[in-house]
Amino acid sequence: MIKGQEYTVGYIDTVYGTKQIDKFVPPQGFHVDDEDEKMRCGLKFDTAFNLLDHMILPWSPVYFSSDNGKPIIGGHFTGAMQIRLRGQIRLLDALKGTPRRP
């Protein structure tokens, strides 16, 4: 369900990331700089994700394919990373005064 509308297609909440690790500081920036975490996420470089810049996209070849010769980055967050991410989102919500997620 996206904004109250039900869909039958899968979707992904994508977040902008950059290897310019100093560009976004926590809590806005979710940093992946631990070697094991980078490996599990499929990242080659220290990366900062801007938690205030995200877009919900349908799972489709239009958005997620390697048609242009670029490899698709595949990986996952560990349980510890997910806990850290939730904490940063709660802190961002508190700073903004409006909760984004329950």
mmCIF file of N, CA and C in Angstrom:
data_model
loop_
_atom_site.group_PDB
_atom_site.id
_atom_site.type_symbol
_atom_site.label_atom_id
_atom_site.label_comp_id
_atom_site.label_asym_id
_atom_site.label_seq_id
_atom_site.Cartn_x
_atom_site.Cartn_y
_atom_site.Cartn_z
ATOM 1 N N MET A 1 0.853 -1.171 0.000
ATOM 2 C CA MET A 1 0.000 0.000 0.000
ATOM 3 C C MET A 1 0.907 1.244 0.000
ATOM 4 N N ILE A 2 0.662 2.151 -0.907
ATOM 5 C CA ILE A 2 1.419 3.393 -0.994
ATOM 6 C C ILE A 2 0.429 4.541 -0.873
ATOM 7 N N LYS A 3 0.618 5.369 0.168
ATOM 8 C CA LYS A 3 -0.252 6.528 0.393
ATOM 9 C C LYS A 3 -1.729 6.149 0.321
ATOM 10 N N GLY A 4 -2.074 5.028 0.938
ATOM 11 C CA GLY A 4 -3.460 4.599 1.012
ATOM 12 C C GLY A 4 -3.969 3.865 -0.215
ATOM 13 N N GLN A 5 -3.176 3.777 -1.264
ATOM 14 C CA GLN A 5 -3.578 3.117 -2.509
ATOM 15 C C GLN A 5 -2.971 1.719 -2.552
ATOM 16 N N GLU A 6 -3.796 0.698 -2.825
ATOM 17 C CA GLU A 6 -3.305 -0.672 -2.895
ATOM 18 C C GLU A 6 -2.838 -0.993 -4.315
ATOM 19 N N TYR A 7 -1.696 -1.675 -4.405
ATOM 20 C CA TYR A 7 -1.122 -2.057 -5.689
ATOM 21 C C TYR A 7 -0.821 -3.543 -5.691
ATOM 22 N N THR A 8 -0.839 -4.157 -6.872
ATOM 23 C CA THR A 8 -0.515 -5.580 -6.971
ATOM 24 C C THR A 8 0.931 -5.805 -7.385
ATOM 25 N N VAL A 9 1.628 -4.759 -7.769
ATOM 26 C CA VAL A 9 3.028 -4.856 -8.159
ATOM 27 C C VAL A 9 3.913 -4.585 -6.941
ATOM 28 N N GLY A 10 5.076 -5.223 -6.897
ATOM 29 C CA GLY A 10 6.011 -4.953 -5.813
ATOM 30 C C GLY A 10 6.648 -3.593 -5.990
ATOM 31 N N TYR A 11 7.043 -2.980 -4.899
ATOM 32 C CA TYR A 11 7.694 -1.687 -4.977
ATOM 33 C C TYR A 11 8.872 -1.644 -4.020
ATOM 34 N N ILE A 12 9.754 -0.702 -4.285
ATOM 35 C CA ILE A 12 10.955 -0.541 -3.461
ATOM 36 C C ILE A 12 11.087 0.919 -3.077
ATOM 37 N N ASP A 13 11.340 1.153 -1.808
ATOM 38 C CA ASP A 13 11.609 2.503 -1.327
ATOM 39 C C ASP A 13 13.109 2.717 -1.495
ATOM 40 N N THR A 14 13.497 3.488 -2.504
ATOM 41 C CA THR A 14 14.906 3.698 -2.822
ATOM 42 C C THR A 14 15.422 4.960 -2.134
ATOM 43 N N VAL A 15 16.682 4.917 -1.750
ATOM 44 C CA VAL A 15 17.306 6.030 -1.044
ATOM 45 C C VAL A 15 18.599 6.404 -1.759
ATOM 46 N N TYR A 16 18.798 7.708 -1.983
ATOM 47 C CA TYR A 16 19.988 8.204 -2.648
ATOM 48 C C TYR A 16 21.223 7.922 -1.790
ATOM 49 N N GLY A 17 22.257 7.386 -2.433
ATOM 50 C CA GLY A 17 23.513 7.143 -1.748
ATOM 51 C C GLY A 17 24.674 7.731 -2.516
ATOM 52 N N THR A 18 25.729 8.073 -1.793
ATOM 53 C CA THR A 18 26.920 8.647 -2.415
ATOM 54 C C THR A 18 28.166 8.141 -1.687
ATOM 55 N N LYS A 19 29.267 8.043 -2.429
ATOM 56 C CA LYS A 19 30.518 7.666 -1.772
ATOM 57 C C LYS A 19 31.194 8.873 -1.122
ATOM 58 N N GLN A 20 30.598 10.058 -1.270
ATOM 59 C CA GLN A 20 31.078 11.245 -0.559
ATOM 60 C C GLN A 20 30.529 11.171 0.868
ATOM 61 N N ILE A 21 31.166 10.383 1.690
ATOM 62 C CA ILE A 21 30.670 10.010 3.013
ATOM 63 C C ILE A 21 30.414 11.213 3.920
ATOM 64 N N ASP A 22 31.138 12.324 3.710
ATOM 65 C CA ASP A 22 30.961 13.509 4.551
ATOM 66 C C ASP A 22 29.791 14.380 4.109
ATOM 67 N N LYS A 23 29.175 14.046 2.987
ATOM 68 C CA LYS A 23 28.114 14.880 2.434
ATOM 69 C C LYS A 23 26.861 14.893 3.320
ATOM 70 N N PHE A 24 26.536 13.768 3.942
ATOM 71 C CA PHE A 24 25.360 13.673 4.810
ATOM 72 C C PHE A 24 25.780 13.077 6.145
ATOM 73 N N VAL A 25 25.671 13.875 7.201
ATOM 74 C CA VAL A 25 26.045 13.396 8.533
ATOM 75 C C VAL A 25 24.808 12.814 9.213
ATOM 76 N N PRO A 26 25.010 11.843 10.115
ATOM 77 C CA PRO A 26 23.871 11.298 10.849
ATOM 78 C C PRO A 26 23.189 12.394 11.676
ATOM 79 N N PRO A 27 21.906 12.357 11.871
ATOM 80 C CA PRO A 27 21.020 11.264 11.518
ATOM 81 C C PRO A 27 20.526 11.299 10.074
ATOM 82 N N GLN A 28 20.746 12.397 9.330
ATOM 83 C CA GLN A 28 20.280 12.441 7.939
ATOM 84 C C GLN A 28 21.016 11.412 7.095
ATOM 85 N N GLY A 29 22.292 11.238 7.326
ATOM 86 C CA GLY A 29 23.091 10.299 6.549
ATOM 87 C C GLY A 29 23.230 8.970 7.264
ATOM 88 N N PHE A 30 22.844 7.894 6.597
ATOM 89 C CA PHE A 30 23.065 6.548 7.119
ATOM 90 C C PHE A 30 24.361 6.050 6.501
ATOM 91 N N HIS A 31 25.394 5.889 7.325
ATOM 92 C CA HIS A 31 26.725 5.551 6.824
ATOM 93 C C HIS A 31 26.972 4.045 6.848
ATOM 94 N N VAL A 32 27.475 3.559 5.733
ATOM 95 C CA VAL A 32 27.931 2.178 5.640
ATOM 96 C C VAL A 32 29.417 2.254 5.333
ATOM 97 N N ASP A 33 30.233 2.082 6.396
ATOM 98 C CA ASP A 33 31.683 2.193 6.213
ATOM 99 C C ASP A 33 32.445 1.019 6.817
ATOM 100 N N ASP A 34 31.750 0.144 7.499
ATOM 101 C CA ASP A 34 32.350 -1.066 8.046
ATOM 102 C C ASP A 34 32.554 -2.069 6.902
ATOM 103 N N GLU A 35 33.708 -2.709 6.844
ATOM 104 C CA GLU A 35 34.032 -3.616 5.736
ATOM 105 C C GLU A 35 33.014 -4.751 5.599
ATOM 106 N N ASP A 36 32.620 -5.363 6.712
ATOM 107 C CA ASP A 36 31.648 -6.458 6.660
ATOM 108 C C ASP A 36 30.281 -5.952 6.179
ATOM 109 N N GLU A 37 29.873 -4.782 6.665
ATOM 110 C CA GLU A 37 28.592 -4.212 6.240
ATOM 111 C C GLU A 37 28.619 -3.881 4.741
ATOM 112 N N LYS A 38 29.723 -3.313 4.267
ATOM 113 C CA LYS A 38 29.833 -3.006 2.835
ATOM 114 C C LYS A 38 29.724 -4.284 2.004
ATOM 115 N N MET A 39 30.388 -5.331 2.444
ATOM 116 C CA MET A 39 30.351 -6.598 1.719
ATOM 117 C C MET A 39 28.915 -7.137 1.660
ATOM 118 N N ARG A 40 28.218 -7.105 2.779
ATOM 119 C CA ARG A 40 26.844 -7.624 2.819
ATOM 120 C C ARG A 40 25.886 -6.783 1.979
ATOM 121 N N CYS A 41 26.188 -5.496 1.837
ATOM 122 C CA CYS A 41 25.342 -4.603 1.031
ATOM 123 C C CYS A 41 25.725 -4.610 -0.441
ATOM 124 N N GLY A 42 26.846 -5.229 -0.785
ATOM 125 C CA GLY A 42 27.301 -5.236 -2.166
ATOM 126 C C GLY A 42 27.969 -3.934 -2.567
ATOM 127 N N LEU A 43 28.493 -3.202 -1.593
ATOM 128 C CA LEU A 43 29.124 -1.906 -1.851
ATOM 129 C C LEU A 43 30.642 -2.045 -1.880
ATOM 130 N N LYS A 44 31.275 -1.296 -2.753
ATOM 131 C CA LYS A 44 32.735 -1.301 -2.835
ATOM 132 C C LYS A 44 33.350 -0.143 -2.063
ATOM 133 N N PHE A 45 32.579 0.920 -1.863
ATOM 134 C CA PHE A 45 33.092 2.129 -1.229
ATOM 135 C C PHE A 45 32.282 2.464 0.012
ATOM 136 N N ASP A 46 32.912 3.201 0.952
ATOM 137 C CA ASP A 46 32.149 3.767 2.056
ATOM 138 C C ASP A 46 31.027 4.586 1.432
ATOM 139 N N THR A 47 29.818 4.448 1.961
ATOM 140 C CA THR A 47 28.653 5.089 1.351
ATOM 141 C C THR A 47 27.798 5.755 2.405
ATOM 142 N N ALA A 48 27.294 6.938 2.077
ATOM 143 C CA ALA A 48 26.335 7.645 2.931
ATOM 144 C C ALA A 48 25.012 7.704 2.170
ATOM 145 N N PHE A 49 23.943 7.251 2.820
ATOM 146 C CA PHE A 49 22.606 7.312 2.236
ATOM 147 C C PHE A 49 21.862 8.478 2.857
ATOM 148 N N ASN A 50 21.264 9.302 2.020
ATOM 149 C CA ASN A 50 20.522 10.472 2.472
ATOM 150 C C ASN A 50 19.102 10.045 2.823
ATOM 151 N N LEU A 51 18.805 9.920 4.105
ATOM 152 C CA LEU A 51 17.496 9.443 4.545
ATOM 153 C C LEU A 51 16.373 10.433 4.270
ATOM 154 N N LEU A 52 16.718 11.648 3.876
ATOM 155 C CA LEU A 52 15.679 12.629 3.543
ATOM 156 C C LEU A 52 15.418 12.693 2.037
ATOM 157 N N ASP A 53 16.059 11.830 1.269
ATOM 158 C CA ASP A 53 15.888 11.816 -0.184
ATOM 159 C C ASP A 53 15.568 10.393 -0.623
ATOM 160 N N HIS A 54 14.274 10.080 -0.707
ATOM 161 C CA HIS A 54 13.895 8.738 -1.130
ATOM 162 C C HIS A 54 12.741 8.805 -2.123
ATOM 163 N N MET A 55 12.584 7.717 -2.869
ATOM 164 C CA MET A 55 11.524 7.651 -3.870
ATOM 165 C C MET A 55 11.000 6.218 -3.915
ATOM 166 N N ILE A 56 9.688 6.065 -3.947
ATOM 167 C CA ILE A 56 9.079 4.752 -4.061
ATOM 168 C C ILE A 56 8.918 4.441 -5.546
ATOM 169 N N LEU A 57 9.533 3.328 -5.975
ATOM 170 C CA LEU A 57 9.508 2.929 -7.379
ATOM 171 C C LEU A 57 8.954 1.513 -7.517
ATOM 172 N N PRO A 58 8.189 1.248 -8.575
ATOM 173 C CA PRO A 58 7.726 -0.124 -8.801
ATOM 174 C C PRO A 58 8.892 -1.001 -9.236
ATOM 175 N N TRP A 59 8.837 -2.275 -8.849
ATOM 176 C CA TRP A 59 9.872 -3.197 -9.288
ATOM 177 C C TRP A 59 9.621 -3.482 -10.764
ATOM 178 N N SER A 60 10.452 -2.926 -11.625
ATOM 179 C CA SER A 60 10.298 -3.135 -13.065
ATOM 180 C C SER A 60 11.647 -2.915 -13.734
ATOM 181 N N PRO A 61 11.820 -3.486 -14.929
ATOM 182 C CA PRO A 61 13.085 -3.297 -15.650
ATOM 183 C C PRO A 61 13.380 -1.838 -15.985
ATOM 184 N N VAL A 62 12.359 -1.003 -16.010
ATOM 185 C CA VAL A 62 12.578 0.412 -16.299
ATOM 186 C C VAL A 62 13.512 1.022 -15.255
ATOM 187 N N TYR A 63 13.322 0.649 -13.988
ATOM 188 C CA TYR A 63 14.123 1.221 -12.907
ATOM 189 C C TYR A 63 15.240 0.296 -12.434
ATOM 190 N N PHE A 64 15.067 -1.014 -12.580
ATOM 191 C CA PHE A 64 16.013 -1.969 -12.013
ATOM 192 C C PHE A 64 16.447 -2.977 -13.076
ATOM 193 N N SER A 65 17.403 -2.573 -13.893
ATOM 194 C CA SER A 65 17.959 -3.488 -14.881
ATOM 195 C C SER A 65 19.390 -3.067 -15.198
ATOM 196 N N SER A 66 20.071 -3.934 -15.890
ATOM 197 C CA SER A 66 21.452 -3.611 -16.269
ATOM 198 C C SER A 66 21.537 -3.375 -17.777
ATOM 199 N N ASP A 67 20.473 -2.848 -18.361
ATOM 200 C CA ASP A 67 20.431 -2.600 -19.799
ATOM 201 C C ASP A 67 21.574 -1.702 -20.283
ATOM 202 N N ASN A 68 22.017 -0.775 -19.474
ATOM 203 C CA ASN A 68 23.073 0.156 -19.873
ATOM 204 C C ASN A 68 24.467 -0.345 -19.512
ATOM 205 N N GLY A 69 24.566 -1.611 -19.175
ATOM 206 C CA GLY A 69 25.856 -2.182 -18.850
ATOM 207 C C GLY A 69 26.309 -1.948 -17.417
ATOM 208 N N LYS A 70 25.508 -1.216 -16.638
ATOM 209 C CA LYS A 70 25.864 -0.978 -15.241
ATOM 210 C C LYS A 70 25.389 -2.166 -14.401
ATOM 211 N N PRO A 71 26.241 -2.647 -13.518
ATOM 212 C CA PRO A 71 25.812 -3.775 -12.690
ATOM 213 C C PRO A 71 24.773 -3.349 -11.656
ATOM 214 N N ILE A 72 23.855 -4.239 -11.372
ATOM 215 C CA ILE A 72 22.879 -4.000 -10.308
ATOM 216 C C ILE A 72 23.555 -4.337 -8.986
ATOM 217 N N ILE A 73 23.477 -3.427 -8.036
ATOM 218 C CA ILE A 73 24.069 -3.664 -6.724
ATOM 219 C C ILE A 73 23.072 -4.470 -5.907
ATOM 220 N N GLY A 74 23.498 -5.626 -5.468
ATOM 221 C CA GLY A 74 22.617 -6.490 -4.688
ATOM 222 C C GLY A 74 23.230 -6.785 -3.341
ATOM 223 N N GLY A 75 22.429 -6.748 -2.325
ATOM 224 C CA GLY A 75 22.895 -7.043 -0.979
ATOM 225 C C GLY A 75 21.768 -6.822 -0.003
ATOM 226 N N HIS A 76 22.099 -6.816 1.261
ATOM 227 C CA HIS A 76 21.082 -6.605 2.283
ATOM 228 C C HIS A 76 21.691 -5.996 3.534
ATOM 229 N N PHE A 77 20.833 -5.384 4.334
ATOM 230 C CA PHE A 77 21.252 -4.844 5.628
ATOM 231 C C PHE A 77 21.216 -5.959 6.656
ATOM 232 N N THR A 78 22.198 -5.967 7.523
ATOM 233 C CA THR A 78 22.207 -6.910 8.641
ATOM 234 C C THR A 78 21.153 -6.467 9.655
ATOM 235 N N GLY A 79 20.851 -7.330 10.601
ATOM 236 C CA GLY A 79 19.916 -6.979 11.661
ATOM 237 C C GLY A 79 20.380 -5.757 12.441
ATOM 238 N N ALA A 80 21.683 -5.690 12.711
ATOM 239 C CA ALA A 80 22.229 -4.541 13.445
ATOM 240 C C ALA A 80 22.079 -3.255 12.641
ATOM 241 N N MET A 81 22.268 -3.332 11.335
ATOM 242 C CA MET A 81 22.107 -2.152 10.480
ATOM 243 C C MET A 81 20.644 -1.696 10.474
ATOM 244 N N GLN A 82 19.719 -2.645 10.431
ATOM 245 C CA GLN A 82 18.300 -2.307 10.433
ATOM 246 C C GLN A 82 17.911 -1.598 11.732
ATOM 247 N N ILE A 83 18.444 -2.063 12.847
ATOM 248 C CA ILE A 83 18.174 -1.418 14.140
ATOM 249 C C ILE A 83 18.736 -0.002 14.138
ATOM 250 N N ARG A 84 19.965 0.153 13.640
ATOM 251 C CA ARG A 84 20.590 1.477 13.568
ATOM 252 C C ARG A 84 19.785 2.414 12.661
ATOM 253 N N LEU A 85 19.325 1.899 11.534
ATOM 254 C CA LEU A 85 18.524 2.685 10.597
ATOM 255 C C LEU A 85 17.219 3.148 11.247
ATOM 256 N N ARG A 86 16.529 2.243 11.922
ATOM 257 C CA ARG A 86 15.276 2.617 12.604
ATOM 258 C C ARG A 86 15.523 3.706 13.649
ATOM 259 N N GLY A 87 16.624 3.600 14.371
ATOM 260 C CA GLY A 87 16.955 4.614 15.370
ATOM 261 C C GLY A 87 17.192 5.974 14.736
ATOM 262 N N GLN A 88 17.899 5.994 13.617
ATOM 263 C CA GLN A 88 18.149 7.269 12.934
ATOM 264 C C GLN A 88 16.858 7.867 12.389
ATOM 265 N N ILE A 89 15.961 7.026 11.870
ATOM 266 C CA ILE A 89 14.684 7.527 11.355
ATOM 267 C C ILE A 89 13.855 8.103 12.490
ATOM 268 N N ARG A 90 13.835 7.433 13.644
ATOM 269 C CA ARG A 90 13.101 7.965 14.809
ATOM 270 C C ARG A 90 13.679 9.310 15.233
ATOM 271 N N LEU A 91 14.991 9.426 15.238
ATOM 272 C CA LEU A 91 15.638 10.680 15.608
ATOM 273 C C LEU A 91 15.309 11.782 14.599
ATOM 274 N N LEU A 92 15.346 11.474 13.312
ATOM 275 C CA LEU A 92 14.972 12.457 12.285
ATOM 276 C C LEU A 92 13.529 12.909 12.472
ATOM 277 N N ASP A 93 12.646 11.952 12.729
ATOM 278 C CA ASP A 93 11.233 12.283 12.945
ATOM 279 C C ASP A 93 11.071 13.211 14.148
ATOM 280 N N ALA A 94 11.800 12.929 15.214
ATOM 281 C CA ALA A 94 11.719 13.768 16.416
ATOM 282 C C ALA A 94 12.233 15.181 16.123
ATOM 283 N N LEU A 95 13.297 15.283 15.353
ATOM 284 C CA LEU A 95 13.853 16.590 15.014
ATOM 285 C C LEU A 95 12.901 17.384 14.123
ATOM 286 N N LYS A 96 12.210 16.688 13.218
ATOM 287 C CA LYS A 96 11.263 17.343 12.318
ATOM 288 C C LYS A 96 9.908 17.556 12.983
ATOM 289 N N GLY A 97 9.606 16.762 14.015
ATOM 290 C CA GLY A 97 8.337 16.887 14.710
ATOM 291 C C GLY A 97 7.178 16.198 14.024
ATOM 292 N N THR A 98 7.450 15.446 12.953
ATOM 293 C CA THR A 98 6.382 14.703 12.272
ATOM 294 C C THR A 98 6.849 13.287 11.967
ATOM 295 N N PRO A 99 6.200 12.299 12.553
ATOM 296 C CA PRO A 99 6.614 10.918 12.305
ATOM 297 C C PRO A 99 6.317 10.489 10.872
ATOM 298 N N ARG A 100 7.306 9.813 10.256
ATOM 299 C CA ARG A 100 7.137 9.271 8.901
ATOM 300 C C ARG A 100 6.638 7.859 8.940
ATOM 301 N N ARG A 101 7.111 7.112 9.939
ATOM 302 C CA ARG A 101 6.790 5.686 10.015
ATOM 303 C C ARG A 101 6.372 5.367 11.438
ATOM 304 N N PRO A 102 5.536 4.341 11.570
ATOM 305 C CA PRO A 102 5.120 3.938 12.926
ATOM 306 C C PRO A 102 6.235 3.338 13.723
#
